[in-house]
PDB file of C-alpha atoms in Angstrom:
ATOM      1  CA  MET X   1      -9.498 -35.892  -1.330  1.00 47.00           C
ATOM      2  CA  PHE X   2      -6.161 -34.147  -2.613  1.00 45.00           C
ATOM      3  CA  ALA X   3      -8.588 -34.609  -6.562  1.00 47.00           C
ATOM      4  CA  ARG X   4     -11.291 -32.580  -4.926  1.00 51.00           C
ATOM      5  CA  ASN X   5      -9.746 -30.195  -3.340  1.00 52.00           C
ATOM      6  CA  ASP X   6      -7.940 -29.389  -6.948  1.00 54.00           C
ATOM      7  CA  LYS X   7     -11.227 -29.493  -8.950  1.00 51.00           C
ATOM      8  CA  SER X   8     -12.210 -27.089  -6.342  1.00 57.00           C
ATOM      9  CA  THR X   9      -9.846 -25.298  -6.748  1.00 59.00           C
ATOM     10  CA  ALA X  10      -9.775 -24.839 -10.769  1.00 53.00           C
ATOM     11  CA  SER X  11     -13.846 -24.591 -11.275  1.00 57.00           C
ATOM     12  CA  SER X  12     -13.401 -21.541  -8.148  1.00 60.00           C
ATOM     13  CA  ASP X  13     -10.665 -20.104 -10.842  1.00 55.00           C
ATOM     14  CA  VAL X  14     -12.703 -20.599 -14.162  1.00 54.00           C
ATOM     15  CA  THR X  15     -15.665 -18.653 -12.031  1.00 61.00           C
ATOM     16  CA  ARG X  16     -13.351 -16.132 -11.086  1.00 58.00           C
ATOM     17  CA  LEU X  17     -11.862 -15.109 -13.768  1.00 51.00           C
ATOM     18  CA  THR X  18     -15.626 -15.829 -15.585  1.00 58.00           C
ATOM     19  CA  LEU X  19     -17.131 -13.097 -13.837  1.00 54.00           C
ATOM     20  CA  PHE X  20     -14.379 -10.948 -14.341  1.00 49.00           C
ATOM     21  CA  ALA X  21     -14.650 -10.955 -18.162  1.00 52.00           C
ATOM     22  CA  GLY X  22     -17.742 -10.866 -18.038  1.00 57.00           C
ATOM     23  CA  ARG X  23     -17.675  -7.692 -16.006  1.00 64.00           C
ATOM     24  CA  SER X  24     -15.350  -5.791 -17.718  1.00 65.00           C
ATOM     25  CA  GLY X  25     -17.225  -6.555 -21.008  1.00 64.00           C
ATOM     26  CA  TRP X  26     -20.311  -5.375 -18.931  1.00 61.00           C
ATOM     27  CA  TYR X  27     -17.886  -1.839 -18.590  1.00 64.00           C
ATOM     28  CA  LEU X  28     -17.036  -1.438 -22.079  1.00 65.00           C
ATOM     29  CA  ARG X  29     -20.557  -1.743 -23.764  1.00 68.00           C
ATOM     30  CA  ALA X  30     -21.593   0.780 -20.934  1.00 64.00           C
ATOM     31  CA  LEU X  31     -18.157   2.746 -22.547  1.00 68.00           C
ATOM     32  CA  GLY X  32     -19.444   2.282 -26.197  1.00 66.00           C
ATOM     33  CA  LEU X  33     -22.462   4.433 -27.950  1.00 68.00           C
ATOM     34  CA  ASN X  34     -25.552   1.863 -27.009  1.00 71.00           C
ATOM     35  CA  PRO X  35     -28.644   5.413 -26.192  1.00 69.00           C
ATOM     36  CA  LEU X  36     -30.408   2.022 -24.039  1.00 67.00           C
ATOM     37  CA  VAL X  37     -27.447   2.517 -21.779  1.00 68.00           C
ATOM     38  CA  ARG X  38     -27.968   4.562 -18.448  1.00 76.00           C
ATOM     39  CA  ILE X  39     -26.543   7.583 -17.428  1.00 79.00           C
ATOM     40  CA  VAL X  40     -25.949   5.606 -13.768  1.00 80.00           C
ATOM     41  CA  ASP X  41     -23.949   2.479 -15.964  1.00 79.00           C
ATOM     42  CA  ARG X  42     -22.069   5.123 -18.042  1.00 82.00           C
ATOM     43  CA  ILE X  43     -20.737   7.152 -14.918  1.00 83.00           C
ATOM     44  CA  GLU X  44     -19.787   3.315 -13.326  1.00 83.00           C
ATOM     45  CA  ALA X  45     -17.613   1.769 -16.165  1.00 83.00           C
ATOM     46  CA  LEU X  46     -15.238   5.961 -16.321  1.00 86.00           C
ATOM     47  CA  ALA X  47     -14.796   5.294 -12.561  1.00 86.00           C
ATOM     48  CA  VAL X  48     -13.433   2.166 -12.630  1.00 87.00           C
ATOM     49  CA  LEU X  49     -11.625   3.465 -16.216  1.00 87.00           C
ATOM     50  CA  GLY X  50      -9.986   5.622 -13.759  1.00 89.00           C
ATOM     51  CA  ILE X  51      -8.531   3.383 -11.512  1.00 88.00           C
ATOM     52  CA  VAL X  52      -6.625   2.425 -15.036  1.00 89.00           C
ATOM     53  CA  ILE X  53      -5.706   5.084 -16.137  1.00 92.00           C
ATOM     54  CA  THR X  54      -4.172   6.227 -12.107  1.00 94.00           C
ATOM     55  CA  ALA X  55      -2.357   2.683 -12.232  1.00 93.00           C
ATOM     56  CA  LEU X  56      -0.507   4.210 -14.970  1.00 95.00           C
ATOM     57  CA  VAL X  57      -0.358   7.455 -14.867  1.00 95.00           C
ATOM     58  CA  ALA X  58       0.839   6.745 -11.348  1.00 95.00           C
ATOM     59  CA  ILE X  59       3.757   4.364 -12.110  1.00 96.00           C
ATOM     60  CA  PRO X  60       6.154   7.484 -13.687  1.00 96.00           C
ATOM     61  CA  VAL X  61       5.242   9.733 -10.925  1.00 96.00           C
ATOM     62  CA  ALA X  62       6.095   7.193  -7.928  1.00 96.00           C
ATOM     63  CA  VAL X  63       9.473   6.456 -10.583  1.00 96.00           C
ATOM     64  CA  SER X  64      10.352  10.272  -9.730  1.00 96.00           C
ATOM     65  CA  ALA X  65       9.116   9.948  -6.981  1.00 95.00           C
ATOM     66  CA  GLY X  66      12.244   7.003  -6.155  1.00 95.00           C
ATOM     67  CA  ALA X  67      14.687   8.267  -8.054  1.00 96.00           C
ATOM     68  CA  LEU X  68      14.752  11.490  -6.172  1.00 96.00           C
ATOM     69  CA  VAL X  69      14.650   9.413  -2.976  1.00 95.00           C
ATOM     70  CA  ARG X  70      17.768   7.415  -4.153  1.00 95.00           C
ATOM     71  CA  GLY X  71      19.718  10.419  -4.894  1.00 95.00           C
ATOM     72  CA  TRP X  72      18.731  11.731  -1.578  1.00 94.00           C
ATOM     73  CA  GLY X  73      19.594   8.660  -0.052  1.00 94.00           C
ATOM     74  CA  MET X  74      22.797   8.225  -2.008  1.00 95.00           C
ATOM     75  CA  GLN X  75      24.433  11.540  -1.138  1.00 95.00           C
ATOM     76  CA  THR X  76      22.978  11.043   2.120  1.00 94.00           C
ATOM     77  CA  ALA X  77      25.102   7.305   2.016  1.00 93.00           C
ATOM     78  CA  GLU X  78      28.292   9.314   0.924  1.00 93.00           C
ATOM     79  CA  GLN X  79      28.466  12.069   3.303  1.00 93.00           C
ATOM     80  CA  GLU X  80      28.335  10.155   6.571  1.00 92.00           C
ATOM     81  CA  ALA X  81      30.432   7.323   4.719  1.00 91.00           C
ATOM     82  CA  HIS X  82      32.674  10.193   4.774  1.00 92.00           C
ATOM     83  CA  ASN X  83      31.595  11.937   8.463  1.00 91.00           C
ATOM     84  CA  ARG X  84      31.562   8.134  11.005  1.00 92.00           C
ATOM     85  CA  HIS X  85      34.189   5.770  11.292  1.00 91.00           C
ATOM     86  CA  PRO X  86      33.682   2.371  13.651  1.00 91.00           C
ATOM     87  CA  VAL X  87      35.645   1.638  16.755  1.00 90.00           C
ATOM     88  CA  GLN X  88      35.691  -1.841  18.105  1.00 90.00           C
ATOM     89  CA  ALA X  89      34.566  -1.873  21.569  1.00 90.00           C
ATOM     90  CA  THR X  90      33.913  -4.764  24.145  1.00 88.00           C
ATOM     91  CA  VAL X  91      31.112  -4.612  26.338  1.00 87.00           C
ATOM     92  CA  VAL X  92      31.849  -4.429  29.887  1.00 86.00           C
ATOM     93  CA  ALA X  93      27.292  -3.742  31.586  1.00 81.00           C
ATOM     94  CA  GLY X  94      24.437  -4.752  29.819  1.00 71.00           C
ATOM     95  CA  VAL X  95      21.565  -1.679  30.912  1.00 59.00           C
ATOM     96  CA  GLY X  96      18.491  -3.522  29.993  1.00 56.00           C
ATOM     97  CA  LEU X  97      16.755  -5.766  27.868  1.00 55.00           C
ATOM     98  CA  PRO X  98      13.951  -3.959  25.401  1.00 52.00           C
ATOM     99  CA  THR X  99      10.372  -3.278  27.253  1.00 48.00           C
ATOM    100  CA  ASP X 100       9.514  -3.610  22.786  1.00 52.00           C
ATOM    101  CA  PHE X 101      10.480  -4.302  20.164  1.00 51.00           C
ATOM    102  CA  GLU X 102      10.383  -0.655  18.793  1.00 53.00           C
ATOM    103  CA  THR X 103      13.208  -0.003  22.150  1.00 56.00           C
ATOM    104  CA  PRO X 104      16.566  -0.859  21.543  1.00 62.00           C
ATOM    105  CA  ALA X 105      18.702  -3.050  23.916  1.00 72.00           C
ATOM    106  CA  TYR X 106      21.218  -0.526  25.436  1.00 80.00           C
ATOM    107  CA  VAL X 107      24.474  -1.382  27.127  1.00 84.00           C
ATOM    108  CA  GLU X 108      27.905  -0.084  28.637  1.00 86.00           C
ATOM    109  CA  ALA X 109      30.725  -0.383  25.824  1.00 87.00           C
ATOM    110  CA  GLN X 110      33.977   0.590  26.269  1.00 88.00           C
ATOM    111  CA  TRP X 111      36.734   1.101  23.797  1.00 88.00           C
ATOM    112  CA  HIS X 112      40.668   2.734  24.007  1.00 85.00           C
ATOM    113  CA  GLU X 113      40.235   6.272  21.527  1.00 83.00           C
ATOM    114  CA  GLY X 114      44.653   6.950  21.624  1.00 79.00           C
ATOM    115  CA  THR X 115      45.769   6.813  25.165  1.00 81.00           C
ATOM    116  CA  ARG X 116      42.480   7.423  26.811  1.00 86.00           C
ATOM    117  CA  THR X 117      39.418   4.304  27.823  1.00 89.00           C
ATOM    118  CA  ARG X 118      35.944   5.827  26.986  1.00 90.00           C
ATOM    119  CA  THR X 119      33.195   4.050  27.707  1.00 87.00           C
ATOM    120  CA  GLU X 120      29.838   5.325  26.922  1.00 84.00           C
ATOM    121  CA  SER X 121      26.058   3.487  26.891  1.00 84.00           C
ATOM    122  CA  VAL X 122      25.084   2.160  22.888  1.00 85.00           C
ATOM    123  CA  ALA X 123      22.083   0.560  21.514  1.00 81.00           C
ATOM    124  CA  GLY X 124      22.912  -3.445  20.846  1.00 74.00           C
ATOM    125  CA  THR X 125      21.027  -6.513  19.862  1.00 72.00           C
ATOM    126  CA  ALA X 126      18.771  -8.317  22.482  1.00 66.00           C
ATOM    127  CA  THR X 127      21.972 -11.159  22.235  1.00 70.00           C
ATOM    128  CA  VAL X 128      24.853  -9.357  23.126  1.00 72.00           C
ATOM    129  CA  GLY X 129      25.985  -9.923  26.628  1.00 76.00           C
ATOM    130  CA  VAL X 130      29.122  -9.091  29.002  1.00 82.00           C
ATOM    131  CA  GLY X 131      32.477  -9.714  26.969  1.00 82.00           C
ATOM    132  CA  ASP X 132      31.125  -9.614  22.952  1.00 84.00           C
ATOM    133  CA  HIS X 133      32.301  -7.187  20.970  1.00 86.00           C
ATOM    134  CA  MET X 134      30.792  -4.806  18.657  1.00 87.00           C
ATOM    135  CA  THR X 135      31.394  -2.151  16.152  1.00 88.00           C
ATOM    136  CA  VAL X 136      30.167   1.651  18.147  1.00 90.00           C
ATOM    137  CA  TRP X 137      29.965   4.087  15.080  1.00 91.00           C
ATOM    138  CA  LEU X 138      31.084   7.719  16.244  1.00 91.00           C
ATOM    139  CA  ASP X 139      31.266  11.226  14.059  1.00 90.00           C
ATOM    140  CA  ASP X 140      33.877  13.507  12.894  1.00 87.00           C
ATOM    141  CA  SER X 141      33.202  15.311  16.598  1.00 87.00           C
ATOM    142  CA  GLY X 142      32.862  11.904  18.772  1.00 86.00           C
ATOM    143  CA  LYS X 143      29.417  12.147  19.262  1.00 90.00           C
ATOM    144  CA  VAL X 144      27.834   8.153  18.388  1.00 90.00           C
ATOM    145  CA  VAL X 145      26.044   7.819  15.906  1.00 90.00           C
ATOM    146  CA  ALA X 146      24.395   5.226  13.270  1.00 88.00           C
ATOM    147  CA  ALA X 147      25.558   3.287  11.358  1.00 89.00           C
ATOM    148  CA  PRO X 148      26.255   5.260   7.919  1.00 91.00           C
ATOM    149  CA  LEU X 149      23.434   4.610   5.515  1.00 92.00           C
ATOM    150  CA  THR X 150      24.592   2.183   2.868  1.00 92.00           C
ATOM    151  CA  PRO X 151      24.302   2.845  -1.308  1.00 93.00           C
ATOM    152  CA  ALA X 152      22.067  -0.897  -0.714  1.00 94.00           C
ATOM    153  CA  ASP X 153      19.813   1.228   2.077  1.00 93.00           C
ATOM    154  CA  ALA X 154      19.547   3.975  -0.166  1.00 94.00           C
ATOM    155  CA  GLU X 155      18.274   1.695  -2.837  1.00 94.00           C
ATOM    156  CA  LEU X 156      16.147   0.030  -0.865  1.00 95.00           C
ATOM    157  CA  ASN X 157      14.657   3.197   0.961  1.00 95.00           C
ATOM    158  CA  SER X 158      13.688   4.571  -2.715  1.00 95.00           C
ATOM    159  CA  VAL X 159      11.794   0.823  -3.984  1.00 96.00           C
ATOM    160  CA  ALA X 160       9.816   1.253  -1.310  1.00 96.00           C
ATOM    161  CA  ILE X 161       9.043   4.661  -1.033  1.00 96.00           C
ATOM    162  CA  ALA X 162       8.263   4.352  -4.682  1.00 96.00           C
ATOM    163  CA  VAL X 163       5.904   1.087  -4.247  1.00 97.00           C
ATOM    164  CA  THR X 164       3.931   2.468  -1.503  1.00 96.00           C
ATOM    165  CA  LEU X 165       3.330   5.094  -3.880  1.00 96.00           C
ATOM    166  CA  TRP X 166       2.523   4.242  -5.951  1.00 96.00           C
ATOM    167  CA  ILE X 167      -0.325   1.905  -3.935  1.00 96.00           C
ATOM    168  CA  GLY X 168      -1.891   4.652  -2.338  1.00 96.00           C
ATOM    169  CA  MET X 169      -2.728   6.270  -4.860  1.00 95.00           C
ATOM    170  CA  VAL X 170      -4.250   3.505  -6.652  1.00 95.00           C
ATOM    171  CA  LEU X 171      -5.947   2.588  -3.448  1.00 95.00           C
ATOM    172  CA  CYS X 172      -7.051   6.386  -2.914  1.00 95.00           C
ATOM    173  CA  SER X 173      -8.777   6.020  -6.935  1.00 93.00           C
ATOM    174  CA  VAL X 174      -9.941   2.041  -5.700  1.00 92.00           C
ATOM    175  CA  PHE X 175     -12.052   3.614  -3.231  1.00 95.00           C
ATOM    176  CA  CYS X 176     -13.318   6.555  -4.396  1.00 92.00           C
ATOM    177  CA  THR X 177     -14.980   4.379  -6.858  1.00 90.00           C
ATOM    178  CA  HIS X 178     -16.314   2.629  -4.250  1.00 90.00           C
ATOM    179  CA  MET X 179     -17.998   5.443  -3.098  1.00 91.00           C
ATOM    180  CA  ILE X 180     -19.490   6.402  -6.381  1.00 89.00           C
ATOM    181  CA  ARG X 181     -20.977   3.031  -7.221  1.00 85.00           C
ATOM    182  CA  ARG X 182     -22.778   3.231  -3.704  1.00 88.00           C
ATOM    183  CA  GLY X 183     -24.111   6.478  -4.487  1.00 87.00           C
ATOM    184  CA  LEU X 184     -25.102   4.107  -7.996  1.00 84.00           C
ATOM    185  CA  ASP X 185     -26.025   1.993  -6.243  1.00 82.00           C
ATOM    186  CA  ARG X 186     -28.697   3.797  -4.304  1.00 86.00           C
ATOM    187  CA  ALA X 187     -29.849   6.191  -7.586  1.00 81.00           C
ATOM    188  CA  ARG X 188     -29.980   2.722  -9.251  1.00 79.00           C
ATOM    189  CA  ASP X 189     -32.724   1.464  -6.133  1.00 80.00           C
ATOM    190  CA  ARG X 190     -34.489   4.257  -6.295  1.00 82.00           C
ATOM    191  CA  ALA X 191     -35.473   4.170 -10.213  1.00 76.00           C
ATOM    192  CA  TRP X 192     -35.930   1.585  -9.314  1.00 80.00           C
ATOM    193  CA  GLU X 193     -38.908   1.979  -6.807  1.00 80.00           C
ATOM    194  CA  ARG X 194     -40.089   4.679  -8.864  1.00 78.00           C
ATOM    195  CA  GLU X 195     -40.355   2.626 -12.049  1.00 75.00           C
ATOM    196  CA  ILE X 196     -42.294  -0.353  -9.828  1.00 79.00           C
ATOM    197  CA  ARG X 197     -44.840   2.376  -8.128  1.00 76.00           C
ATOM    198  CA  LEU X 198     -45.245   3.280 -12.234  1.00 73.00           C
ATOM    199  CA  PHE X 199     -46.366  -0.092 -13.335  1.00 73.00           C
ATOM    200  CA  ALA X 200     -48.124  -0.652  -9.876  1.00 72.00           C
ATOM    201  CA  HIS X 201     -50.194   2.646 -10.628  1.00 68.00           C
ATOM    202  CA  ASN X 202     -50.098   3.258 -13.781  1.00 62.00           C
ATOM    203  CA  ASP X 203     -51.093   0.574 -15.868  1.00 54.00           C
ATOM    204  CA  ASP X 204     -53.430   2.169 -17.394  1.00 54.00           C
ATOM    205  CA  GLY X 205     -56.196  -1.026 -15.806  1.00 49.00           C
ATOM    206  CA  TRP X 206     -53.544  -4.064 -16.511  1.00 49.00           C
ATOM    207  CA  ALA X 207     -52.707  -4.819 -13.267  1.00 48.00           C
ATOM    208  CA  ASN X 208     -56.917  -5.239 -12.792  1.00 50.00           C
ATOM    209  CA  ARG X 209     -58.162  -6.966 -16.171  1.00 49.00           C
ATOM    210  CA  GLN X 210     -58.488 -10.792 -15.730  1.00 46.00           C
ATOM    211  CA  GLY X 211     -58.230 -12.220 -19.520  1.00 45.00           C
TER     212      GLY X 211
END
């Protein structure tokens, strides 16, 4: 049974490759100088070529955008590293559990600032309990803030932005090509119907001859 499945998968892969190669060859011929190639076929081939060009052009665009975001992220990470500092706090009470995945769990955390004990409601993980220790981040004014952005976070954000931008540009090109192909398919259908009508009603009497 496994051998049959393997053969079926391999056959399916070969079929896909054959279809892809055949379709690619068709596009290449449509872009050639053959005078018999229809205008609609040339337009479709050019639209598909536009996807390839967009994918290539989008690479430096996405890289530049990622580098820009990386620069901003590194600058932000450096500023936050200087402007924020951690304190070790103890959870003294739970305020409430998250109602959904986007809502953090808030707890009452307590820590010492010099001779003063401070208690604040801070966001924690869903697993934190009373008596547990947690890290709380404060800015220079003493306000509770999120953990500072790290260089690794900045790198990850820049890669995510670059990849997202590249995919978005390619998908836009694919969508435009799809819409163009739909219009061309309708044009082909109308042309076929027109040719059939001409063949049926303007065949110089061949349809009525009996050999």
